[in-house]
Amino acid sequence: MAPAGCCLLLVLLIAAGGRAAANSAAAVATTNNKPQQLVQSTCNSTTYYDVCVAALAADPSISTAADVRGLCAIAVSAAATNASAAGASLLASAAAYQSQPQAPLLRACAARYADARQALISAQEAIKEEAYDYAFVHVSAAAQYPTMCRALFRRASSQQRAYPSDLAKREEGLRRLCTVVLDIISLLLLPY
């Protein structure tokens, strides 16, 4: 084969290989975009899009979520982690304020967050069993448990105990996560 023919053949092989590599890269990108597209379309159906995307994106298992049910399980897990962290923080605060009058209130609030976490664990089990109506009830309960803290502080207001702003932020954060989960469960409850 003449040198010009070899160069032409080499160029064609490189071009074909490059095209194959580009096609392969496009296939990988499409595969990697599928979870992103699923997250975006699911989160677009929620009340708090940014909370939804942040909660789902924070979980490394998002890349293996194949459907809305998988995203729902991830969102419930994020809410349970949030409730657990809030409860642990409240217990630490109660220990720091052990001799202060708010310590019993903080311990009671930590117990409500533990209740919320337990309700979210029950929701996870219900989702695994595709019992979405039960999951909805458990998540609804989880969203309500922290509001008991506000009520406890309100009842103790005769002693001038204001509701701590960081506690209000935690309550709102869990409420928003639970709202996102409820919105996703609602998608699972829709008839197809």
mmCIF file with all atom_site columns, C-alpha atoms in Angstrom:
data_model
loop_
_atom_site.group_PDB
_atom_site.id
_atom_site.type_symbol
_atom_site.label_atom_id
_atom_site.label_alt_id
_atom_site.label_comp_id
_atom_site.label_asym_id
_atom_site.label_entity_id
_atom_site.label_seq_id
_atom_site.pdbx_PDB_ins_code
_atom_site.Cartn_x
_atom_site.Cartn_y
_atom_site.Cartn_z
_atom_site.occupancy
_atom_site.B_iso_or_equiv
_atom_site.pdbx_formal_charge
_atom_site.auth_seq_id
_atom_site.auth_comp_id
_atom_site.auth_asym_id
_atom_site.auth_atom_id
_atom_site.pdbx_PDB_model_num
ATOM 1   C CA . MET A 1 1   ? 0.000   0.000  0.000  1.00 0.00 ? 1   MET A CA 1
ATOM 2   C CA . ALA A 1 2   ? 1.286   3.443  -0.896 1.00 0.00 ? 2   ALA A CA 1
ATOM 3   C CA . PRO A 1 3   ? 2.157   5.851  1.923  1.00 0.00 ? 3   PRO A CA 1
ATOM 4   C CA . ALA A 1 4   ? -0.787  8.078  0.966  1.00 0.00 ? 4   ALA A CA 1
ATOM 5   C CA . GLY A 1 5   ? -3.134  5.062  1.161  1.00 0.00 ? 5   GLY A CA 1
ATOM 6   C CA . CYS A 1 6   ? -1.754  4.128  4.581  1.00 0.00 ? 6   CYS A CA 1
ATOM 7   C CA . CYS A 1 7   ? -2.289  7.653  5.844  1.00 0.00 ? 7   CYS A CA 1
ATOM 8   C CA . LEU A 1 8   ? -5.827  7.673  4.484  1.00 0.00 ? 8   LEU A CA 1
ATOM 9   C CA . LEU A 1 9   ? -6.527  4.301  6.103  1.00 0.00 ? 9   LEU A CA 1
ATOM 10  C CA . LEU A 1 10  ? -5.022  5.509  9.386  1.00 0.00 ? 10  LEU A CA 1
ATOM 11  C CA . VAL A 1 11  ? -7.122  8.685  9.287  1.00 0.00 ? 11  VAL A CA 1
ATOM 12  C CA . LEU A 1 12  ? -10.262 6.635  8.587  1.00 0.00 ? 12  LEU A CA 1
ATOM 13  C CA . LEU A 1 13  ? -9.491  4.231  11.448 1.00 0.00 ? 13  LEU A CA 1
ATOM 14  C CA . ILE A 1 14  ? -8.824  7.082  13.843 1.00 0.00 ? 14  ILE A CA 1
ATOM 15  C CA . ALA A 1 15  ? -12.003 8.826  12.721 1.00 0.00 ? 15  ALA A CA 1
ATOM 16  C CA . ALA A 1 16  ? -14.010 5.631  13.083 1.00 0.00 ? 16  ALA A CA 1
ATOM 17  C CA . GLY A 1 17  ? -12.448 4.953  16.471 1.00 0.00 ? 17  GLY A CA 1
ATOM 18  C CA . GLY A 1 18  ? -13.060 8.537  17.509 1.00 0.00 ? 18  GLY A CA 1
ATOM 19  C CA . ARG A 1 19  ? -16.654 8.271  16.381 1.00 0.00 ? 19  ARG A CA 1
ATOM 20  C CA . ALA A 1 20  ? -17.028 5.050  18.352 1.00 0.00 ? 20  ALA A CA 1
ATOM 21  C CA . ALA A 1 21  ? -15.448 6.683  21.379 1.00 0.00 ? 21  ALA A CA 1
ATOM 22  C CA . ALA A 1 22  ? -17.734 9.681  20.985 1.00 0.00 ? 22  ALA A CA 1
ATOM 23  C CA . ASN A 1 23  ? -20.758 7.372  20.687 1.00 0.00 ? 23  ASN A CA 1
ATOM 24  C CA . SER A 1 24  ? -19.578 5.455  23.734 1.00 0.00 ? 24  SER A CA 1
ATOM 25  C CA . ALA A 1 25  ? -19.091 8.704  25.672 1.00 0.00 ? 25  ALA A CA 1
ATOM 26  C CA . ALA A 1 26  ? -22.555 9.874  24.589 1.00 0.00 ? 26  ALA A CA 1
ATOM 27  C CA . ALA A 1 27  ? -24.047 6.595  25.789 1.00 0.00 ? 27  ALA A CA 1
ATOM 28  C CA . VAL A 1 28  ? -22.318 6.970  29.157 1.00 0.00 ? 28  VAL A CA 1
ATOM 29  C CA . ALA A 1 29  ? -23.456 10.600 29.404 1.00 0.00 ? 29  ALA A CA 1
ATOM 30  C CA . THR A 1 30  ? -27.030 9.557  28.597 1.00 0.00 ? 30  THR A CA 1
ATOM 31  C CA . THR A 1 31  ? -26.836 6.835  31.236 1.00 0.00 ? 31  THR A CA 1
ATOM 32  C CA . ASN A 1 32  ? -25.441 9.302  33.771 1.00 0.00 ? 32  ASN A CA 1
ATOM 33  C CA . ASN A 1 33  ? -28.057 11.904 32.815 1.00 0.00 ? 33  ASN A CA 1
ATOM 34  C CA . LYS A 1 34  ? -30.954 9.516  33.399 1.00 0.00 ? 34  LYS A CA 1
ATOM 35  C CA . PRO A 1 35  ? -30.766 9.842  37.212 1.00 0.00 ? 35  PRO A CA 1
ATOM 36  C CA . GLN A 1 36  ? -30.371 13.625 36.824 1.00 0.00 ? 36  GLN A CA 1
ATOM 37  C CA . GLN A 1 37  ? -33.401 13.799 34.549 1.00 0.00 ? 37  GLN A CA 1
ATOM 38  C CA . LEU A 1 38  ? -35.381 11.628 36.955 1.00 0.00 ? 38  LEU A CA 1
ATOM 39  C CA . VAL A 1 39  ? -34.382 13.861 39.880 1.00 0.00 ? 39  VAL A CA 1
ATOM 40  C CA . GLN A 1 40  ? -35.310 17.020 37.973 1.00 0.00 ? 40  GLN A CA 1
ATOM 41  C CA . SER A 1 41  ? -38.667 15.749 36.777 1.00 0.00 ? 41  SER A CA 1
ATOM 42  C CA . THR A 1 42  ? -39.514 14.361 40.213 1.00 0.00 ? 42  THR A CA 1
ATOM 43  C CA . CYS A 1 43  ? -38.359 17.439 42.117 1.00 0.00 ? 43  CYS A CA 1
ATOM 44  C CA . ASN A 1 44  ? -40.304 19.673 39.720 1.00 0.00 ? 44  ASN A CA 1
ATOM 45  C CA . SER A 1 45  ? -43.413 18.007 41.148 1.00 0.00 ? 45  SER A CA 1
ATOM 46  C CA . THR A 1 46  ? -42.538 18.930 44.737 1.00 0.00 ? 46  THR A CA 1
ATOM 47  C CA . THR A 1 47  ? -43.290 22.007 46.808 1.00 0.00 ? 47  THR A CA 1
ATOM 48  C CA . TYR A 1 48  ? -39.613 22.619 47.606 1.00 0.00 ? 48  TYR A CA 1
ATOM 49  C CA . TYR A 1 49  ? -37.593 21.930 44.448 1.00 0.00 ? 49  TYR A CA 1
ATOM 50  C CA . ASP A 1 50  ? -34.253 23.084 45.919 1.00 0.00 ? 50  ASP A CA 1
ATOM 51  C CA . VAL A 1 51  ? -34.708 21.013 49.084 1.00 0.00 ? 51  VAL A CA 1
ATOM 52  C CA . CYS A 1 52  ? -35.597 17.997 46.962 1.00 0.00 ? 52  CYS A CA 1
ATOM 53  C CA . VAL A 1 53  ? -32.594 18.302 44.661 1.00 0.00 ? 53  VAL A CA 1
ATOM 54  C CA . ALA A 1 54  ? -30.202 18.952 47.556 1.00 0.00 ? 54  ALA A CA 1
ATOM 55  C CA . ALA A 1 55  ? -31.479 15.979 49.560 1.00 0.00 ? 55  ALA A CA 1
ATOM 56  C CA . LEU A 1 56  ? -31.278 13.601 46.627 1.00 0.00 ? 56  LEU A CA 1
ATOM 57  C CA . ALA A 1 57  ? -27.945 14.875 45.296 1.00 0.00 ? 57  ALA A CA 1
ATOM 58  C CA . ALA A 1 58  ? -26.325 14.451 48.717 1.00 0.00 ? 58  ALA A CA 1
ATOM 59  C CA . ASP A 1 59  ? -26.840 10.683 48.583 1.00 0.00 ? 59  ASP A CA 1
ATOM 60  C CA . PRO A 1 60  ? -24.259 8.735  46.554 1.00 0.00 ? 60  PRO A CA 1
ATOM 61  C CA . SER A 1 61  ? -26.809 6.017  45.768 1.00 0.00 ? 61  SER A CA 1
ATOM 62  C CA . ILE A 1 62  ? -28.666 8.486  43.547 1.00 0.00 ? 62  ILE A CA 1
ATOM 63  C CA . SER A 1 63  ? -26.755 7.128  40.557 1.00 0.00 ? 63  SER A CA 1
ATOM 64  C CA . THR A 1 64  ? -28.465 3.759  40.995 1.00 0.00 ? 64  THR A CA 1
ATOM 65  C CA . ALA A 1 65  ? -31.996 5.107  41.511 1.00 0.00 ? 65  ALA A CA 1
ATOM 66  C CA . ALA A 1 66  ? -33.951 3.760  38.577 1.00 0.00 ? 66  ALA A CA 1
ATOM 67  C CA . ASP A 1 67  ? -37.384 5.146  39.372 1.00 0.00 ? 67  ASP A CA 1
ATOM 68  C CA . VAL A 1 68  ? -39.461 7.464  41.537 1.00 0.00 ? 68  VAL A CA 1
ATOM 69  C CA . ARG A 1 69  ? -39.745 4.766  44.208 1.00 0.00 ? 69  ARG A CA 1
ATOM 70  C CA . GLY A 1 70  ? -35.935 4.717  44.514 1.00 0.00 ? 70  GLY A CA 1
ATOM 71  C CA . LEU A 1 71  ? -35.842 8.502  44.810 1.00 0.00 ? 71  LEU A CA 1
ATOM 72  C CA . CYS A 1 72  ? -38.553 8.346  47.441 1.00 0.00 ? 72  CYS A CA 1
ATOM 73  C CA . ALA A 1 73  ? -36.501 5.897  49.506 1.00 0.00 ? 73  ALA A CA 1
ATOM 74  C CA . ILE A 1 74  ? -33.496 8.231  49.272 1.00 0.00 ? 74  ILE A CA 1
ATOM 75  C CA . ALA A 1 75  ? -35.591 11.245 50.324 1.00 0.00 ? 75  ALA A CA 1
ATOM 76  C CA . VAL A 1 76  ? -37.022 9.352  53.317 1.00 0.00 ? 76  VAL A CA 1
ATOM 77  C CA . SER A 1 77  ? -33.493 8.364  54.312 1.00 0.00 ? 77  SER A CA 1
ATOM 78  C CA . ALA A 1 78  ? -32.403 12.026 54.122 1.00 0.00 ? 78  ALA A CA 1
ATOM 79  C CA . ALA A 1 79  ? -35.313 13.053 56.346 1.00 0.00 ? 79  ALA A CA 1
ATOM 80  C CA . ALA A 1 80  ? -34.502 10.284 58.862 1.00 0.00 ? 80  ALA A CA 1
ATOM 81  C CA . THR A 1 81  ? -30.861 11.413 58.943 1.00 0.00 ? 81  THR A CA 1
ATOM 82  C CA . ASN A 1 82  ? -32.020 14.993 59.524 1.00 0.00 ? 82  ASN A CA 1
ATOM 83  C CA . ALA A 1 83  ? -34.288 13.927 62.417 1.00 0.00 ? 83  ALA A CA 1
ATOM 84  C CA . SER A 1 84  ? -31.509 11.836 63.937 1.00 0.00 ? 84  SER A CA 1
ATOM 85  C CA . ALA A 1 85  ? -28.996 14.689 63.747 1.00 0.00 ? 85  ALA A CA 1
ATOM 86  C CA . ALA A 1 86  ? -31.487 17.112 65.273 1.00 0.00 ? 86  ALA A CA 1
ATOM 87  C CA . GLY A 1 87  ? -32.203 14.723 68.138 1.00 0.00 ? 87  GLY A CA 1
ATOM 88  C CA . ALA A 1 88  ? -28.498 14.196 68.828 1.00 0.00 ? 88  ALA A CA 1
ATOM 89  C CA . SER A 1 89  ? -27.871 17.942 68.802 1.00 0.00 ? 89  SER A CA 1
ATOM 90  C CA . LEU A 1 90  ? -30.724 18.527 71.226 1.00 0.00 ? 90  LEU A CA 1
ATOM 91  C CA . LEU A 1 91  ? -29.415 15.862 73.607 1.00 0.00 ? 91  LEU A CA 1
ATOM 92  C CA . ALA A 1 92  ? -25.983 17.505 73.518 1.00 0.00 ? 92  ALA A CA 1
ATOM 93  C CA . SER A 1 93  ? -27.567 20.886 74.249 1.00 0.00 ? 93  SER A CA 1
ATOM 94  C CA . ALA A 1 94  ? -29.581 19.397 77.117 1.00 0.00 ? 94  ALA A CA 1
ATOM 95  C CA . ALA A 1 95  ? -26.360 17.972 78.575 1.00 0.00 ? 95  ALA A CA 1
ATOM 96  C CA . ALA A 1 96  ? -24.642 21.355 78.238 1.00 0.00 ? 96  ALA A CA 1
ATOM 97  C CA . TYR A 1 97  ? -27.555 23.084 79.990 1.00 0.00 ? 97  TYR A CA 1
ATOM 98  C CA . GLN A 1 98  ? -28.007 20.293 82.530 1.00 0.00 ? 98  GLN A CA 1
ATOM 99  C CA . SER A 1 99  ? -28.578 22.612 85.464 1.00 0.00 ? 99  SER A CA 1
ATOM 100 C CA . GLN A 1 100 ? -30.662 25.093 83.443 1.00 0.00 ? 100 GLN A CA 1
ATOM 101 C CA . PRO A 1 101 ? -34.474 25.062 83.358 1.00 0.00 ? 101 PRO A CA 1
ATOM 102 C CA . GLN A 1 102 ? -34.574 24.453 79.583 1.00 0.00 ? 102 GLN A CA 1
ATOM 103 C CA . ALA A 1 103 ? -32.700 21.116 79.830 1.00 0.00 ? 103 ALA A CA 1
ATOM 104 C CA . PRO A 1 104 ? -35.883 19.047 80.341 1.00 0.00 ? 104 PRO A CA 1
ATOM 105 C CA . LEU A 1 105 ? -37.516 20.836 77.394 1.00 0.00 ? 105 LEU A CA 1
ATOM 106 C CA . LEU A 1 106 ? -34.524 20.074 75.178 1.00 0.00 ? 106 LEU A CA 1
ATOM 107 C CA . ARG A 1 107 ? -34.591 16.395 76.225 1.00 0.00 ? 107 ARG A CA 1
ATOM 108 C CA . ALA A 1 108 ? -38.333 16.235 75.480 1.00 0.00 ? 108 ALA A CA 1
ATOM 109 C CA . CYS A 1 109 ? -37.691 17.776 72.064 1.00 0.00 ? 109 CYS A CA 1
ATOM 110 C CA . ALA A 1 110 ? -34.914 15.261 71.400 1.00 0.00 ? 110 ALA A CA 1
ATOM 111 C CA . ALA A 1 111 ? -37.430 12.504 72.144 1.00 0.00 ? 111 ALA A CA 1
ATOM 112 C CA . ARG A 1 112 ? -39.869 13.991 69.598 1.00 0.00 ? 112 ARG A CA 1
ATOM 113 C CA . TYR A 1 113 ? -37.156 13.975 66.951 1.00 0.00 ? 113 TYR A CA 1
ATOM 114 C CA . ALA A 1 114 ? -36.425 10.350 67.853 1.00 0.00 ? 114 ALA A CA 1
ATOM 115 C CA . ASP A 1 115 ? -40.146 9.660  67.332 1.00 0.00 ? 115 ASP A CA 1
ATOM 116 C CA . ALA A 1 116 ? -39.946 11.398 63.956 1.00 0.00 ? 116 ALA A CA 1
ATOM 117 C CA . ARG A 1 117 ? -36.956 9.266  62.988 1.00 0.00 ? 117 ARG A CA 1
ATOM 118 C CA . GLN A 1 118 ? -38.809 6.111  63.994 1.00 0.00 ? 118 GLN A CA 1
ATOM 119 C CA . ALA A 1 119 ? -41.829 7.158  61.923 1.00 0.00 ? 119 ALA A CA 1
ATOM 120 C CA . LEU A 1 120 ? -39.531 7.712  58.942 1.00 0.00 ? 120 LEU A CA 1
ATOM 121 C CA . ILE A 1 121 ? -37.987 4.263  59.401 1.00 0.00 ? 121 ILE A CA 1
ATOM 122 C CA . SER A 1 122 ? -41.531 2.853  59.360 1.00 0.00 ? 122 SER A CA 1
ATOM 123 C CA . ALA A 1 123 ? -42.136 4.835  56.160 1.00 0.00 ? 123 ALA A CA 1
ATOM 124 C CA . GLN A 1 124 ? -39.023 3.274  54.606 1.00 0.00 ? 124 GLN A CA 1
ATOM 125 C CA . GLU A 1 125 ? -40.391 -0.185 55.347 1.00 0.00 ? 125 GLU A CA 1
ATOM 126 C CA . ALA A 1 126 ? -43.781 0.741  53.899 1.00 0.00 ? 126 ALA A CA 1
ATOM 127 C CA . ILE A 1 127 ? -42.122 2.020  50.711 1.00 0.00 ? 127 ILE A CA 1
ATOM 128 C CA . LYS A 1 128 ? -40.189 -1.247 50.353 1.00 0.00 ? 128 LYS A CA 1
ATOM 129 C CA . GLU A 1 129 ? -43.525 -3.079 50.585 1.00 0.00 ? 129 GLU A CA 1
ATOM 130 C CA . GLU A 1 130 ? -45.109 -0.591 48.152 1.00 0.00 ? 130 GLU A CA 1
ATOM 131 C CA . ALA A 1 131 ? -47.620 0.362  50.849 1.00 0.00 ? 131 ALA A CA 1
ATOM 132 C CA . TYR A 1 132 ? -47.484 4.024  49.877 1.00 0.00 ? 132 TYR A CA 1
ATOM 133 C CA . ASP A 1 133 ? -50.605 5.042  51.785 1.00 0.00 ? 133 ASP A CA 1
ATOM 134 C CA . TYR A 1 134 ? -49.000 3.806  55.026 1.00 0.00 ? 134 TYR A CA 1
ATOM 135 C CA . ALA A 1 135 ? -45.743 5.509  54.115 1.00 0.00 ? 135 ALA A CA 1
ATOM 136 C CA . PHE A 1 136 ? -47.699 8.739  53.635 1.00 0.00 ? 136 PHE A CA 1
ATOM 137 C CA . VAL A 1 137 ? -49.198 8.444  57.134 1.00 0.00 ? 137 VAL A CA 1
ATOM 138 C CA . HIS A 1 138 ? -45.812 7.750  58.733 1.00 0.00 ? 138 HIS A CA 1
ATOM 139 C CA . VAL A 1 139 ? -44.146 10.700 57.010 1.00 0.00 ? 139 VAL A CA 1
ATOM 140 C CA . SER A 1 140 ? -47.052 12.966 57.961 1.00 0.00 ? 140 SER A CA 1
ATOM 141 C CA . ALA A 1 141 ? -46.561 11.935 61.589 1.00 0.00 ? 141 ALA A CA 1
ATOM 142 C CA . ALA A 1 142 ? -42.812 12.519 61.341 1.00 0.00 ? 142 ALA A CA 1
ATOM 143 C CA . ALA A 1 143 ? -43.448 16.068 60.160 1.00 0.00 ? 143 ALA A CA 1
ATOM 144 C CA . GLN A 1 144 ? -45.668 16.742 63.162 1.00 0.00 ? 144 GLN A CA 1
ATOM 145 C CA . TYR A 1 145 ? -43.525 15.377 65.995 1.00 0.00 ? 145 TYR A CA 1
ATOM 146 C CA . PRO A 1 146 ? -41.087 18.330 66.059 1.00 0.00 ? 146 PRO A CA 1
ATOM 147 C CA . THR A 1 147 ? -43.976 20.802 66.294 1.00 0.00 ? 147 THR A CA 1
ATOM 148 C CA . MET A 1 148 ? -44.515 19.416 69.778 1.00 0.00 ? 148 MET A CA 1
ATOM 149 C CA . CYS A 1 149 ? -41.302 21.177 70.804 1.00 0.00 ? 149 CYS A CA 1
ATOM 150 C CA . ARG A 1 150 ? -42.817 24.539 69.983 1.00 0.00 ? 150 ARG A CA 1
ATOM 151 C CA . ALA A 1 151 ? -45.870 23.613 72.065 1.00 0.00 ? 151 ALA A CA 1
ATOM 152 C CA . LEU A 1 152 ? -43.659 22.583 74.999 1.00 0.00 ? 152 LEU A CA 1
ATOM 153 C CA . PHE A 1 153 ? -41.799 25.876 74.904 1.00 0.00 ? 153 PHE A CA 1
ATOM 154 C CA . ARG A 1 154 ? -45.071 27.786 74.566 1.00 0.00 ? 154 ARG A CA 1
ATOM 155 C CA . ARG A 1 155 ? -46.489 26.076 77.665 1.00 0.00 ? 155 ARG A CA 1
ATOM 156 C CA . ALA A 1 156 ? -43.339 26.962 79.553 1.00 0.00 ? 156 ALA A CA 1
ATOM 157 C CA . SER A 1 157 ? -43.569 30.580 78.373 1.00 0.00 ? 157 SER A CA 1
ATOM 158 C CA . SER A 1 158 ? -44.827 31.681 81.766 1.00 0.00 ? 158 SER A CA 1
ATOM 159 C CA . GLN A 1 159 ? -41.209 31.226 82.802 1.00 0.00 ? 159 GLN A CA 1
ATOM 160 C CA . GLN A 1 160 ? -40.020 33.303 79.808 1.00 0.00 ? 160 GLN A CA 1
ATOM 161 C CA . ARG A 1 161 ? -38.488 30.487 77.800 1.00 0.00 ? 161 ARG A CA 1
ATOM 162 C CA . ALA A 1 162 ? -38.394 31.611 74.195 1.00 0.00 ? 162 ALA A CA 1
ATOM 163 C CA . TYR A 1 163 ? -38.400 29.038 71.427 1.00 0.00 ? 163 TYR A CA 1
ATOM 164 C CA . PRO A 1 164 ? -34.748 28.816 70.307 1.00 0.00 ? 164 PRO A CA 1
ATOM 165 C CA . SER A 1 165 ? -34.228 30.031 66.749 1.00 0.00 ? 165 SER A CA 1
ATOM 166 C CA . ASP A 1 166 ? -31.929 27.106 65.907 1.00 0.00 ? 166 ASP A CA 1
ATOM 167 C CA . LEU A 1 167 ? -34.685 24.739 67.014 1.00 0.00 ? 167 LEU A CA 1
ATOM 168 C CA . ALA A 1 168 ? -37.178 26.591 64.814 1.00 0.00 ? 168 ALA A CA 1
ATOM 169 C CA . LYS A 1 169 ? -34.768 26.183 61.867 1.00 0.00 ? 169 LYS A CA 1
ATOM 170 C CA . ARG A 1 170 ? -34.416 22.449 62.529 1.00 0.00 ? 170 ARG A CA 1
ATOM 171 C CA . GLU A 1 171 ? -38.175 22.069 62.760 1.00 0.00 ? 171 GLU A CA 1
ATOM 172 C CA . GLU A 1 172 ? -38.657 23.908 59.481 1.00 0.00 ? 172 GLU A CA 1
ATOM 173 C CA . GLY A 1 173 ? -35.909 21.907 57.786 1.00 0.00 ? 173 GLY A CA 1
ATOM 174 C CA . LEU A 1 174 ? -37.467 18.586 58.735 1.00 0.00 ? 174 LEU A CA 1
ATOM 175 C CA . ARG A 1 175 ? -40.932 19.832 57.830 1.00 0.00 ? 175 ARG A CA 1
ATOM 176 C CA . ARG A 1 176 ? -39.726 20.804 54.344 1.00 0.00 ? 176 ARG A CA 1
ATOM 177 C CA . LEU A 1 177 ? -37.969 17.471 53.843 1.00 0.00 ? 177 LEU A CA 1
ATOM 178 C CA . CYS A 1 178 ? -41.115 15.640 54.924 1.00 0.00 ? 178 CYS A CA 1
ATOM 179 C CA . THR A 1 179 ? -43.183 17.774 52.547 1.00 0.00 ? 179 THR A CA 1
ATOM 180 C CA . VAL A 1 180 ? -40.871 16.774 49.693 1.00 0.00 ? 180 VAL A CA 1
ATOM 181 C CA . VAL A 1 181 ? -41.228 13.105 50.665 1.00 0.00 ? 181 VAL A CA 1
ATOM 182 C CA . LEU A 1 182 ? -45.018 13.443 50.825 1.00 0.00 ? 182 LEU A CA 1
ATOM 183 C CA . ASP A 1 183 ? -45.025 15.052 47.376 1.00 0.00 ? 183 ASP A CA 1
ATOM 184 C CA . ILE A 1 184 ? -42.964 12.162 45.979 1.00 0.00 ? 184 ILE A CA 1
ATOM 185 C CA . ILE A 1 185 ? -45.185 9.568  47.663 1.00 0.00 ? 185 ILE A CA 1
ATOM 186 C CA . SER A 1 186 ? -48.164 11.315 46.057 1.00 0.00 ? 186 SER A CA 1
ATOM 187 C CA . LEU A 1 187 ? -46.547 10.637 42.680 1.00 0.00 ? 187 LEU A CA 1
ATOM 188 C CA . LEU A 1 188 ? -46.364 6.960  43.588 1.00 0.00 ? 188 LEU A CA 1
ATOM 189 C CA . LEU A 1 189 ? -50.033 6.948  44.591 1.00 0.00 ? 189 LEU A CA 1
ATOM 190 C CA . LEU A 1 190 ? -51.176 8.304  41.224 1.00 0.00 ? 190 LEU A CA 1
ATOM 191 C CA . PRO A 1 191 ? -52.843 5.734  38.979 1.00 0.00 ? 191 PRO A CA 1
ATOM 192 C CA . TYR A 1 192 ? -50.908 5.119  35.779 1.00 0.00 ? 192 TYR A CA 1
#
